Short mmCIF file of C-alpha atoms and ligand atoms in Angstrom, two decimals:
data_model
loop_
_atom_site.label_atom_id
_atom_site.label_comp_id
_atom_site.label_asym_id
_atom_site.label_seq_id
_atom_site.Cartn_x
_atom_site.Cartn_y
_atom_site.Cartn_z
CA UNK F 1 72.03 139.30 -12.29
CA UNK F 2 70.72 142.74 -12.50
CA UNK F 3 72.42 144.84 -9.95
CA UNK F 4 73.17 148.46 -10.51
CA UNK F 5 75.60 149.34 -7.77
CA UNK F 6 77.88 151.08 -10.52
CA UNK F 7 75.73 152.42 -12.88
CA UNK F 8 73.90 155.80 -12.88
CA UNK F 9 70.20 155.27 -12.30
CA UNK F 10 68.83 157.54 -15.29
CA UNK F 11 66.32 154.60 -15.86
CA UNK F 12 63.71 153.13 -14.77
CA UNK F 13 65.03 149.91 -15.69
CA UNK F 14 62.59 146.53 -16.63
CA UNK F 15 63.55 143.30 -14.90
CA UNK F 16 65.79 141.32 -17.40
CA UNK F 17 69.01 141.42 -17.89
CA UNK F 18 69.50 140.89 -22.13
CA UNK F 19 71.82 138.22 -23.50
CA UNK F 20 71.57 137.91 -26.99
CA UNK F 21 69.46 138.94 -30.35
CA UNK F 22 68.61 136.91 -33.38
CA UNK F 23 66.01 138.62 -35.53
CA UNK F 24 63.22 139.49 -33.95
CA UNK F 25 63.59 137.68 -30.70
CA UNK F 26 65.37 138.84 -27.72
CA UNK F 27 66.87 136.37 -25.18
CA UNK F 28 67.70 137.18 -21.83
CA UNK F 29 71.07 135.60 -19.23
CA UNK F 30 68.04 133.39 -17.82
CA UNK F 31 67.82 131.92 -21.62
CA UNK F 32 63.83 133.24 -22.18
CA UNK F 33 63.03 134.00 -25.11
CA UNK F 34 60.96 137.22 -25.98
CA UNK F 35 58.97 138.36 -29.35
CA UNK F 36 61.03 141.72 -29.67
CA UNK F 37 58.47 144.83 -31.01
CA UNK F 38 60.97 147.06 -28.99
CA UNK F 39 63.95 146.72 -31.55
CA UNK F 40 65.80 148.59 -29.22
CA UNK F 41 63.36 151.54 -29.33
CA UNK F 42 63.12 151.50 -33.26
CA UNK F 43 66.58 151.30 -34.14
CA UNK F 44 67.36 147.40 -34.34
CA UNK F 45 65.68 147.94 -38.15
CA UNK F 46 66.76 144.75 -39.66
CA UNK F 47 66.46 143.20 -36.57
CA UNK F 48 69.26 141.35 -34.08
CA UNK F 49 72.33 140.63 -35.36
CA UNK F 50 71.63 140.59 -39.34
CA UNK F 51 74.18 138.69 -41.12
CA UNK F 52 74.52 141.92 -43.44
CA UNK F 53 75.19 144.12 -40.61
CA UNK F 54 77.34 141.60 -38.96
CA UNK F 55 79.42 140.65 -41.67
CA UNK F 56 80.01 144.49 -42.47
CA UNK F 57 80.88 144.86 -38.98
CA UNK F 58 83.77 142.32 -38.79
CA UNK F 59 85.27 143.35 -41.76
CA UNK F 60 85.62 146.90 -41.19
CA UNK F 61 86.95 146.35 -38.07
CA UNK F 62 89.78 144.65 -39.65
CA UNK F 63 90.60 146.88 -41.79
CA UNK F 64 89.89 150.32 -40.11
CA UNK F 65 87.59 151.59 -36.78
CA UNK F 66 88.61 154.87 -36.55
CA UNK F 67 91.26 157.55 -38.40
CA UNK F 68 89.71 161.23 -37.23
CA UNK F 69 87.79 163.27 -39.74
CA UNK F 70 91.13 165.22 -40.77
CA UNK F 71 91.40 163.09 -43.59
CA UNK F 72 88.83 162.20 -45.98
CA UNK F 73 86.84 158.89 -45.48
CA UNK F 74 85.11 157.06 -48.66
CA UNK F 75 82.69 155.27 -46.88
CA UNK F 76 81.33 158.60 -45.28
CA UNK F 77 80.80 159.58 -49.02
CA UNK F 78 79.66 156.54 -49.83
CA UNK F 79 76.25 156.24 -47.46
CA UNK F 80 75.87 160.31 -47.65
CA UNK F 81 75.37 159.74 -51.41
CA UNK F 82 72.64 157.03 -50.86
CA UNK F 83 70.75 159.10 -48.18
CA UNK F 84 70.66 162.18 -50.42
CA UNK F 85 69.67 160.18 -53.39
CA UNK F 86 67.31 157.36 -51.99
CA UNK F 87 66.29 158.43 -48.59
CA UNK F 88 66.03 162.43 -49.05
CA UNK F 89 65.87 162.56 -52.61
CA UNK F 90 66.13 165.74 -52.28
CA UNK F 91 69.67 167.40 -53.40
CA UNK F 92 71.71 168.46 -49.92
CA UNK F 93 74.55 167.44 -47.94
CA UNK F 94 75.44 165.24 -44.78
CA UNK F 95 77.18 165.72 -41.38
CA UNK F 96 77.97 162.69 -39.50
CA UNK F 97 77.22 162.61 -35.74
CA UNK F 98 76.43 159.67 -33.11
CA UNK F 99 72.48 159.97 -31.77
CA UNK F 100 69.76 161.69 -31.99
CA UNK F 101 70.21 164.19 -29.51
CA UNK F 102 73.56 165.40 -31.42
CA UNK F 103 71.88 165.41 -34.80
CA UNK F 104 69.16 167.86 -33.41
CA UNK F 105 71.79 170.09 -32.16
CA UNK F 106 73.37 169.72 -35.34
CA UNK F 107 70.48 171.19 -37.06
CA UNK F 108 69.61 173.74 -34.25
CA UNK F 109 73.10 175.37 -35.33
CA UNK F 110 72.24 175.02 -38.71
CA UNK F 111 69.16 176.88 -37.55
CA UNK F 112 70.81 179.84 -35.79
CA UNK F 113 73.64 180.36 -38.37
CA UNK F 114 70.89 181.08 -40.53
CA UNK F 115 69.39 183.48 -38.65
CA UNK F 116 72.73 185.22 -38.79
CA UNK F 117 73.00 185.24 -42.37
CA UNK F 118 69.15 186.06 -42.88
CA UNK F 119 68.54 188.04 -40.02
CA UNK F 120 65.20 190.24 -38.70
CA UNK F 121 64.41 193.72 -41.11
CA UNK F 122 66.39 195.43 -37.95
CA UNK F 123 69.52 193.22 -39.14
CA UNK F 124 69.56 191.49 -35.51
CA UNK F 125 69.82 187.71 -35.90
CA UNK F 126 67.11 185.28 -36.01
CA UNK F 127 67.52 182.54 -33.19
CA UNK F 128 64.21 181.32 -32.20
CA UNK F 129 62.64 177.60 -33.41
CA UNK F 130 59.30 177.08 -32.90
CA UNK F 131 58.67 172.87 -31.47
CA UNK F 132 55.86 171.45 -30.39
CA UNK F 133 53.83 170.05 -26.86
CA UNK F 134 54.87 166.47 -26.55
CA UNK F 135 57.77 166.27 -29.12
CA UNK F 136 61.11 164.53 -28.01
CA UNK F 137 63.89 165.63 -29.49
CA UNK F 138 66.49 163.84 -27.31
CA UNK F 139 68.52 165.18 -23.58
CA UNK F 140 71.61 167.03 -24.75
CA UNK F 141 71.21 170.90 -23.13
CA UNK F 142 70.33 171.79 -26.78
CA UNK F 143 67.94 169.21 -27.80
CA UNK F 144 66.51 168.93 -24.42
CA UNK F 145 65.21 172.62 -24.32
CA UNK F 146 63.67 172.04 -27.93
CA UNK F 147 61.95 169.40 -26.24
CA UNK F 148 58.09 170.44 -25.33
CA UNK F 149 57.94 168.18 -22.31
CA UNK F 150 58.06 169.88 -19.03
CA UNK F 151 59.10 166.34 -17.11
CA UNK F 152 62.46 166.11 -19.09
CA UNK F 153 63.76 169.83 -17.98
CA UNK F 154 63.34 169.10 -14.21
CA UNK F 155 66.08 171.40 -12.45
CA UNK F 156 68.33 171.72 -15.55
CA UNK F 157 67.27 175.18 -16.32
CA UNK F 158 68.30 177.30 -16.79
CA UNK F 159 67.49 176.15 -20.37
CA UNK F 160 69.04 176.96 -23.77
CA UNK F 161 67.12 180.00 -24.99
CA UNK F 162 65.91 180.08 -28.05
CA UNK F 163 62.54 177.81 -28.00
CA UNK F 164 58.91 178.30 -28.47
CA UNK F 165 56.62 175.12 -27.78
CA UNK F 166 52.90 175.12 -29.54
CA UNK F 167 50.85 172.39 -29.84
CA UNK F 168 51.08 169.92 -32.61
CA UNK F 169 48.98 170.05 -35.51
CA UNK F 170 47.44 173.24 -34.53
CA UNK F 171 48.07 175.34 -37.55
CA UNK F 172 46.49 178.77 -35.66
CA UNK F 173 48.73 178.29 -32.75
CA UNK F 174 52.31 177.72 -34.88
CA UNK F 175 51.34 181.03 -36.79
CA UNK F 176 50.36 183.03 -34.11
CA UNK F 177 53.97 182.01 -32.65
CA UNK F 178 56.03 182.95 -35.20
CA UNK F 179 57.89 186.54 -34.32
CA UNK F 180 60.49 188.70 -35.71
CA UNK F 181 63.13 186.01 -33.97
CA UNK F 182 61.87 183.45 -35.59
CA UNK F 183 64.69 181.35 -37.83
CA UNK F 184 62.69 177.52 -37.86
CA UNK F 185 60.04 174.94 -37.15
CA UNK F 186 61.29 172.09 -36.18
CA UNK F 187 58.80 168.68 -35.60
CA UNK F 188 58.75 164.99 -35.81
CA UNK F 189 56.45 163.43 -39.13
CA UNK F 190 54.99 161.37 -36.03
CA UNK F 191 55.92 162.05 -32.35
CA UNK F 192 57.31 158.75 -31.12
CA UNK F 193 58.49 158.96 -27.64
CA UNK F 194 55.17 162.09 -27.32
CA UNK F 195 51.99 159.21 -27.80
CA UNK F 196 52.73 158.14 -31.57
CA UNK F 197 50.58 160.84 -32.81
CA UNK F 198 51.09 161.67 -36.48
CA UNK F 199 51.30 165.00 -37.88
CA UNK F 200 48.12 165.57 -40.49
CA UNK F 201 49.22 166.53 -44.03
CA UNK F 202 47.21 169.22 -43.70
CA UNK F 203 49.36 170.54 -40.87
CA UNK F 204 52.60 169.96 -42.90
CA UNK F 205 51.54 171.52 -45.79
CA UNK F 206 50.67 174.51 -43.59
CA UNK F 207 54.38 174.18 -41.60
CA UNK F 208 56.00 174.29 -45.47
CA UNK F 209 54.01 177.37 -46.06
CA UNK F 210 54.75 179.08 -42.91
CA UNK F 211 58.36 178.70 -43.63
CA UNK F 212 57.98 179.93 -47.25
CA UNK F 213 56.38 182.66 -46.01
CA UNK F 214 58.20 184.11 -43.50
CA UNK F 215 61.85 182.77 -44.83
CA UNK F 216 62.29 179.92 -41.85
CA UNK F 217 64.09 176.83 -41.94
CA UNK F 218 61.74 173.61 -42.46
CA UNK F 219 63.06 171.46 -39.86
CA UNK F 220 62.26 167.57 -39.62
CA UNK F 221 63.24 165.57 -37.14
CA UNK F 222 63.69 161.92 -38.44
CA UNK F 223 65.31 160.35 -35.82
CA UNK F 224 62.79 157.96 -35.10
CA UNK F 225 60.23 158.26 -38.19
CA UNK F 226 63.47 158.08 -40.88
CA UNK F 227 64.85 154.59 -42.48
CA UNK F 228 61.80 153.18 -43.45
CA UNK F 229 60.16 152.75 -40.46
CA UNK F 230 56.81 154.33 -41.44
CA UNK F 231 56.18 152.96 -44.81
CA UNK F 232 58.67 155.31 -46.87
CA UNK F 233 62.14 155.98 -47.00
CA UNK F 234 61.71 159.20 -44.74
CA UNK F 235 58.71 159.55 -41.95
CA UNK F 236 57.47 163.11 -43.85
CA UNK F 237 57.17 161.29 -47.07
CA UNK F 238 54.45 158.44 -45.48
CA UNK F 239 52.93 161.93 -44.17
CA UNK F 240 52.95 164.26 -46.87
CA UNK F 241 55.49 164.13 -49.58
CA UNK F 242 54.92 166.91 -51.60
CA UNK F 243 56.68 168.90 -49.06
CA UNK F 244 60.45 169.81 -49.13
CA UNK F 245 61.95 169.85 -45.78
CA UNK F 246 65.38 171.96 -44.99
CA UNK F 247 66.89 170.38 -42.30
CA UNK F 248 66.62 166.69 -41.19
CA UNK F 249 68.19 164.80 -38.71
CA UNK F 250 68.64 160.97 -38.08
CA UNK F 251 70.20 158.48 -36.25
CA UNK F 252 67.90 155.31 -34.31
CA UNK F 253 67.35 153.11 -37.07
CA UNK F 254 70.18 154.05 -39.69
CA UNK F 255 72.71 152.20 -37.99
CA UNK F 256 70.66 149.29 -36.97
CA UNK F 257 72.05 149.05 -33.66
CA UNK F 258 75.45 150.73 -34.29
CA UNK F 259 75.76 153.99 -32.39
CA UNK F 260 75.45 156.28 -35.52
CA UNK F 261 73.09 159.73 -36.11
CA UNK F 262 73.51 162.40 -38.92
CA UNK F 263 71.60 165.33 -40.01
CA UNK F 264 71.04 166.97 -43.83
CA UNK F 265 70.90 170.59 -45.00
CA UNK F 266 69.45 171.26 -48.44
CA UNK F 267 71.74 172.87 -50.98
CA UNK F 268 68.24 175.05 -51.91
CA UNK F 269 68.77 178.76 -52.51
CA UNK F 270 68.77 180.80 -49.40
CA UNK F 271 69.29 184.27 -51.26
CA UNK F 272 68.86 186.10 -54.08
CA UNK F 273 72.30 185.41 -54.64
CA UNK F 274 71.47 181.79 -54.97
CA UNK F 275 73.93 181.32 -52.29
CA UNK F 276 73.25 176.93 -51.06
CA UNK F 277 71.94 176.41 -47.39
CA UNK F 278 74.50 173.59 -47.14
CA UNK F 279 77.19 176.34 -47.78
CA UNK F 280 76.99 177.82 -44.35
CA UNK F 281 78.40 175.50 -42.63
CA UNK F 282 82.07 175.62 -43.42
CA UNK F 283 85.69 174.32 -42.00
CA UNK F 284 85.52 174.52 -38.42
CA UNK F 285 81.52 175.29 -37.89
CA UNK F 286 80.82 171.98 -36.71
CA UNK F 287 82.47 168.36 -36.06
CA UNK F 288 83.04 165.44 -34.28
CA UNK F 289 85.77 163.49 -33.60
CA UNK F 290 83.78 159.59 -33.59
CA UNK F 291 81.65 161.36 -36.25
CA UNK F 292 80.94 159.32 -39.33
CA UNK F 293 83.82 156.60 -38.54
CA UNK F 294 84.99 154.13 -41.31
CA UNK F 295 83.37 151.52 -38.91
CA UNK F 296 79.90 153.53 -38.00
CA UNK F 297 79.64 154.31 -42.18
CA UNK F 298 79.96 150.46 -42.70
CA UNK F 299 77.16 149.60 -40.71
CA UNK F 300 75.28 152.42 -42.24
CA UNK F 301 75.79 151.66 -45.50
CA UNK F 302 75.33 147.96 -44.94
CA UNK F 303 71.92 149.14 -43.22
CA UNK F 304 70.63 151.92 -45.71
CA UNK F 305 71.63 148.80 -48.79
CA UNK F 306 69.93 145.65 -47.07
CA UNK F 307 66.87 148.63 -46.85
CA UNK F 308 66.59 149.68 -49.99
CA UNK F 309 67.24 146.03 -51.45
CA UNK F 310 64.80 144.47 -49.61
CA UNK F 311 61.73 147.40 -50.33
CA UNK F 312 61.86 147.67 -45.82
CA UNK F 313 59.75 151.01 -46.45
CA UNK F 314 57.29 149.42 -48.64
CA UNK F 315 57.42 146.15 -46.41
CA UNK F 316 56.68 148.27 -43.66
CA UNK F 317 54.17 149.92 -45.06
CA UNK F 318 52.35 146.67 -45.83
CA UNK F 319 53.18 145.02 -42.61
CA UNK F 320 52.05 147.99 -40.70
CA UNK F 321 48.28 148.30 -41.97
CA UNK F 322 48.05 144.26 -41.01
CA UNK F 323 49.05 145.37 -37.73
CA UNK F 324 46.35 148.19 -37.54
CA UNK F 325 43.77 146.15 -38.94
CA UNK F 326 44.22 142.90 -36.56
CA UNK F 327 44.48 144.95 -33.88
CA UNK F 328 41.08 146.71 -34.18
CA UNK F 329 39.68 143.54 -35.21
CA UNK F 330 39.90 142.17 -31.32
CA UNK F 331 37.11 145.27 -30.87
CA UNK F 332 38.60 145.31 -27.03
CA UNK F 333 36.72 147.75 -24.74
CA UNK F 334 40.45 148.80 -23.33
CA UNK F 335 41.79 149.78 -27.08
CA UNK F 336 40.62 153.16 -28.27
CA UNK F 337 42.56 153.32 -31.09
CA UNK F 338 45.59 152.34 -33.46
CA UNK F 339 47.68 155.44 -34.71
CA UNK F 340 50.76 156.03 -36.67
CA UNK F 341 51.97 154.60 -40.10
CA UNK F 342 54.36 151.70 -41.17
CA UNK F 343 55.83 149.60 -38.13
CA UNK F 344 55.95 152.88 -35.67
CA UNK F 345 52.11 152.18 -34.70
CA UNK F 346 50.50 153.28 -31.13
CA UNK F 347 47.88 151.30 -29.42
CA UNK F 348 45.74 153.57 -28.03
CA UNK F 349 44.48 152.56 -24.44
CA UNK F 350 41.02 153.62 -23.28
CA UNK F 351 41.21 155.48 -19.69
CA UNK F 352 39.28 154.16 -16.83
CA UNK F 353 38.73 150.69 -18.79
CA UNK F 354 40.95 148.86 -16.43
CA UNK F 355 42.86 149.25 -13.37
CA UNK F 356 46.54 150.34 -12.92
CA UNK F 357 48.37 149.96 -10.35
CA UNK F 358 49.83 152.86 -7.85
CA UNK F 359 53.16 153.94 -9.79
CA UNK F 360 52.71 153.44 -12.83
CA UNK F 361 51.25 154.80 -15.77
CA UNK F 362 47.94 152.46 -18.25
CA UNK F 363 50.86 152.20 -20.89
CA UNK F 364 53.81 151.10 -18.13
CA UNK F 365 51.48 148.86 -16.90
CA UNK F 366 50.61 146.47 -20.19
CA UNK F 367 54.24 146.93 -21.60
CA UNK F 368 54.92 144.91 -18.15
CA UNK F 369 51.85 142.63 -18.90
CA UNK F 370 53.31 142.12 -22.23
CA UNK F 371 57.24 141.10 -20.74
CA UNK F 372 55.60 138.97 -18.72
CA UNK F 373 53.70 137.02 -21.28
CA UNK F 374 57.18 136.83 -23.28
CA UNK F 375 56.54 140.46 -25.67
CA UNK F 376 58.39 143.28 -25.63
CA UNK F 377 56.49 146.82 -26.93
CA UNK F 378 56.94 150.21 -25.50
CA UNK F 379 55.40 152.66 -24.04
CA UNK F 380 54.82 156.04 -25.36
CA UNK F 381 53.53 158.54 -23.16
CA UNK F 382 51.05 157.48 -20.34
CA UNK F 383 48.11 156.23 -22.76
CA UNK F 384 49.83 154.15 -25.32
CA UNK F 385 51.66 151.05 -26.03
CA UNK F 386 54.07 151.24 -29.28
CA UNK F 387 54.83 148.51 -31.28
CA UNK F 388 57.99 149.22 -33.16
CA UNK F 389 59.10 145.57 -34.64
CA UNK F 390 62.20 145.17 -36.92
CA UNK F 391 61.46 146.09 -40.39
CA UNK F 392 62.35 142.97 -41.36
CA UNK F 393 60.57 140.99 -38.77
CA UNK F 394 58.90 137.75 -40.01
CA UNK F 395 55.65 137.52 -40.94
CA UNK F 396 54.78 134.42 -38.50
CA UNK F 397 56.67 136.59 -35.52
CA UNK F 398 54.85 139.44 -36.13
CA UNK F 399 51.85 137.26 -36.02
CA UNK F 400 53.00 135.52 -32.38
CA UNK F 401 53.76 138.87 -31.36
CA UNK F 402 49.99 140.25 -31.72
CA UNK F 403 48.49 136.68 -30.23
CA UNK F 404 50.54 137.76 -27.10
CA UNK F 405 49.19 141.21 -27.45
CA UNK F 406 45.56 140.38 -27.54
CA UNK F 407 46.03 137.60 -25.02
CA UNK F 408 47.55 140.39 -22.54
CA UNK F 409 44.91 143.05 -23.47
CA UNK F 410 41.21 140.46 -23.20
CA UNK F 411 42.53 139.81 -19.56
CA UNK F 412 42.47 143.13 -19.00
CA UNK F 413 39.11 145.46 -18.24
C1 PLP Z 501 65.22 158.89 -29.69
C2 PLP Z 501 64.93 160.21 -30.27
C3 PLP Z 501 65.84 161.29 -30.16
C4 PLP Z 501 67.10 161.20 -29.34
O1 PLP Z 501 68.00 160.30 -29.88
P1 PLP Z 501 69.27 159.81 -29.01
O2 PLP Z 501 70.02 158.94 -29.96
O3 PLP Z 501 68.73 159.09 -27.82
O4 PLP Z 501 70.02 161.02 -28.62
C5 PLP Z 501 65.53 162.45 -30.81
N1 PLP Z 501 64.40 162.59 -31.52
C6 PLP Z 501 63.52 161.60 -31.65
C7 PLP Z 501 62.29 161.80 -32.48
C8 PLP Z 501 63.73 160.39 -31.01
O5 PLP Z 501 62.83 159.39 -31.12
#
């Protein structure tokens, strides 16, 4: 059954209806099974139904969902000490949210109160971030208009003002963009949802600068790079980890399924006062009432552990260049190229090497190929297929995965 008399039609829906997860496979109400390099769009990171995760799960609930954020919560302390310390490693503070989206607003307000407290030499505030052509950055009215993708702001404008979009890695471009408004730069390590395309340490050495410079926020958004998915604890540290970001936010893979996002704000000087970034945002500046629930932290925590236990980053990391390096060992005539790092990796499809059907886009058209033939990927933009496994996915999975892959793609062309 797959009707959708009741719900909303925001999607563009694929034709099975899922049942039930176990690792890396995915099994639909028909019972088929499918080799799962979707992990529900990167955030499944120790795959379905871990028995860490689970096992948190239950017992949390039996003790406590849900009390409000008017009283303190240990477990809330708990996982913001272990992102801080072995995630950021950088010192800072955390806000609890619920997505992505919500974790970019978080840090657009971050963004703007600092503007207020550091405004322009005419003492008007700063309110302007600078994103980037084919970043995603979620569909909230706030996050949405940092977006630089024309297609997602059909007839909602008018937008949230506020947003300058340049494109990415073009170091001439961001500084000829920054103005007197200017309080940020906000960008993915890798654009996910944009075409996979990692940002060259070049260009985030040059973003760190900028910001130095001209006294701007460094804003990463982690949402999909973060939690080990790219071959280190954070997506900016696979890119270029000698830079110190201000502002991050996350959510996708932290909770491993459970609905959970948060965002961190360096405790770095922001004065000459040595006044801490994280200060800013006092009682009553920001909140959320499912924010950061004894439940959501428990899956976090059992998450962000089971991660750091098991190496995931460096397991990724590994996992990720076998990926790259089978893949371009097929030498197809329809694969241009393999991008990204860890398990977020693009396959690059060649235009004009095949044909696509009316409707659809090269990508659209082999992630169908692919559910067919019993994989699931993900498209990313119109050109490429993502693979985004579990970061614990087994090695002979990963392996059946890629057989289906290069099955799918030799027919092609
Ligand atoms: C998915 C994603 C978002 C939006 O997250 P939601 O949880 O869907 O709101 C934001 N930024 C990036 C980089 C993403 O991949």
């Amino acid at each position: 059954m797959n009707t959708q008399a009741h719900v909303l039609p925001t999607y563009g829906r694929a034709p099975i209806s899922a049942a039930r997860g176990e690792g890396s496979y995915l099994y639909d109400t028909e019972g088929r099974r499918y080799v799962d390099f979707c992990a529900g769009i990167a955030t499944c990171s120790l795959g379905h139904c871990h028995p860490v995760l689970v096992e948190a799960l239950c017992k949390q609930a039996h003790e406590l969902m849900h009390c409000s954020n008017l009283y303190a919560i240990p477990q809330q302390e708990e996982l913001a000490a272990l992102i801080v310390e072995k995630i950021v490693g950088i010192p800072g503070r955390v806000f609890f949210c619920n997505s992505g989206a919500e974790a970019n607003d978080g840090i657009i307000k971050v963004a703007r109160r600092f503007g207020h407290r550091r405004p322009a030499a005419d003492g008007s505030p700063r309110y302007e971030v600078i994103t980037f052509n084919k970043s995603f950055h979620g569909r909230t009215l706030g996050s949405m208009a940092a977006t630089g993708q024309a297609k997602i702001q059909v007839e909602f404008d008018p937008l949230l003002v506020g947003f300058k979009y340049v494109d990415f890695n073009d170091a001439e471009a961001l500084r000829a963009a920054i103005s007197k408004e200017t309080c940020g730069i906000m960008l993915e390590a890798i654009q996910g949802e944009g075409g996979v395309n990692p940002a060259t340490p070049e260009f985030m050495q040059t973003v760190a600068e900028l910001c130095r410079e001209h006294d701007l926020l460094f804003m990463v958004d982690e949402v999909q790079c973060g939690f080990g998915r790219c071959g280190a604890p954070m997506g900016w540290q696979a890119v270029c980890p000698t830079v110190q970001p201000d502002l991050i936010s996350c959510a996708k893979g932290i909770g491993g399924g459970f609905p959970m996002g948060c965002f961190w704000v360096s405790n770095r000087a922001m004065d000459e006062a040595g006044t801490e970034l994280s200060s800013i945002m006092g009682p009553g500046s920001h909140g959320s009432t499912f924010g950061g629930t004894p439940l959501a932290c428990s899956a976090g925590l059992a998450v962000v552990k089971e991660i750091l236990a098991a190496d995931l980053p460096a397991r990724a990391a590994a996992l990720g260049e076998k990926v790259k390096a089978e893949v371009e060992s097929w030498n197809l005539p329809v694969v241009e190229c393999v991008r990204g790092h860890g398990l977020l990796r693009g396959v690059g499809l060649r235009a004009g090497s095949f044909t696509v059907p009316e409707g659809t886009t090269p990508a659209g058209y082999v992630n169908s190929l692919c559910m067919q033939a019993g994989l699931l990927a993900c498209p990313a933009g119109p050109d490429t297929l993502r693979l985004i496994p579990a970061l614990t996915v087994p090695e002979e999975v990963l392996a059946e995965g890629l057989n289906i892959l290069k099955n799918v793609l030799s027919q092609l062309g």
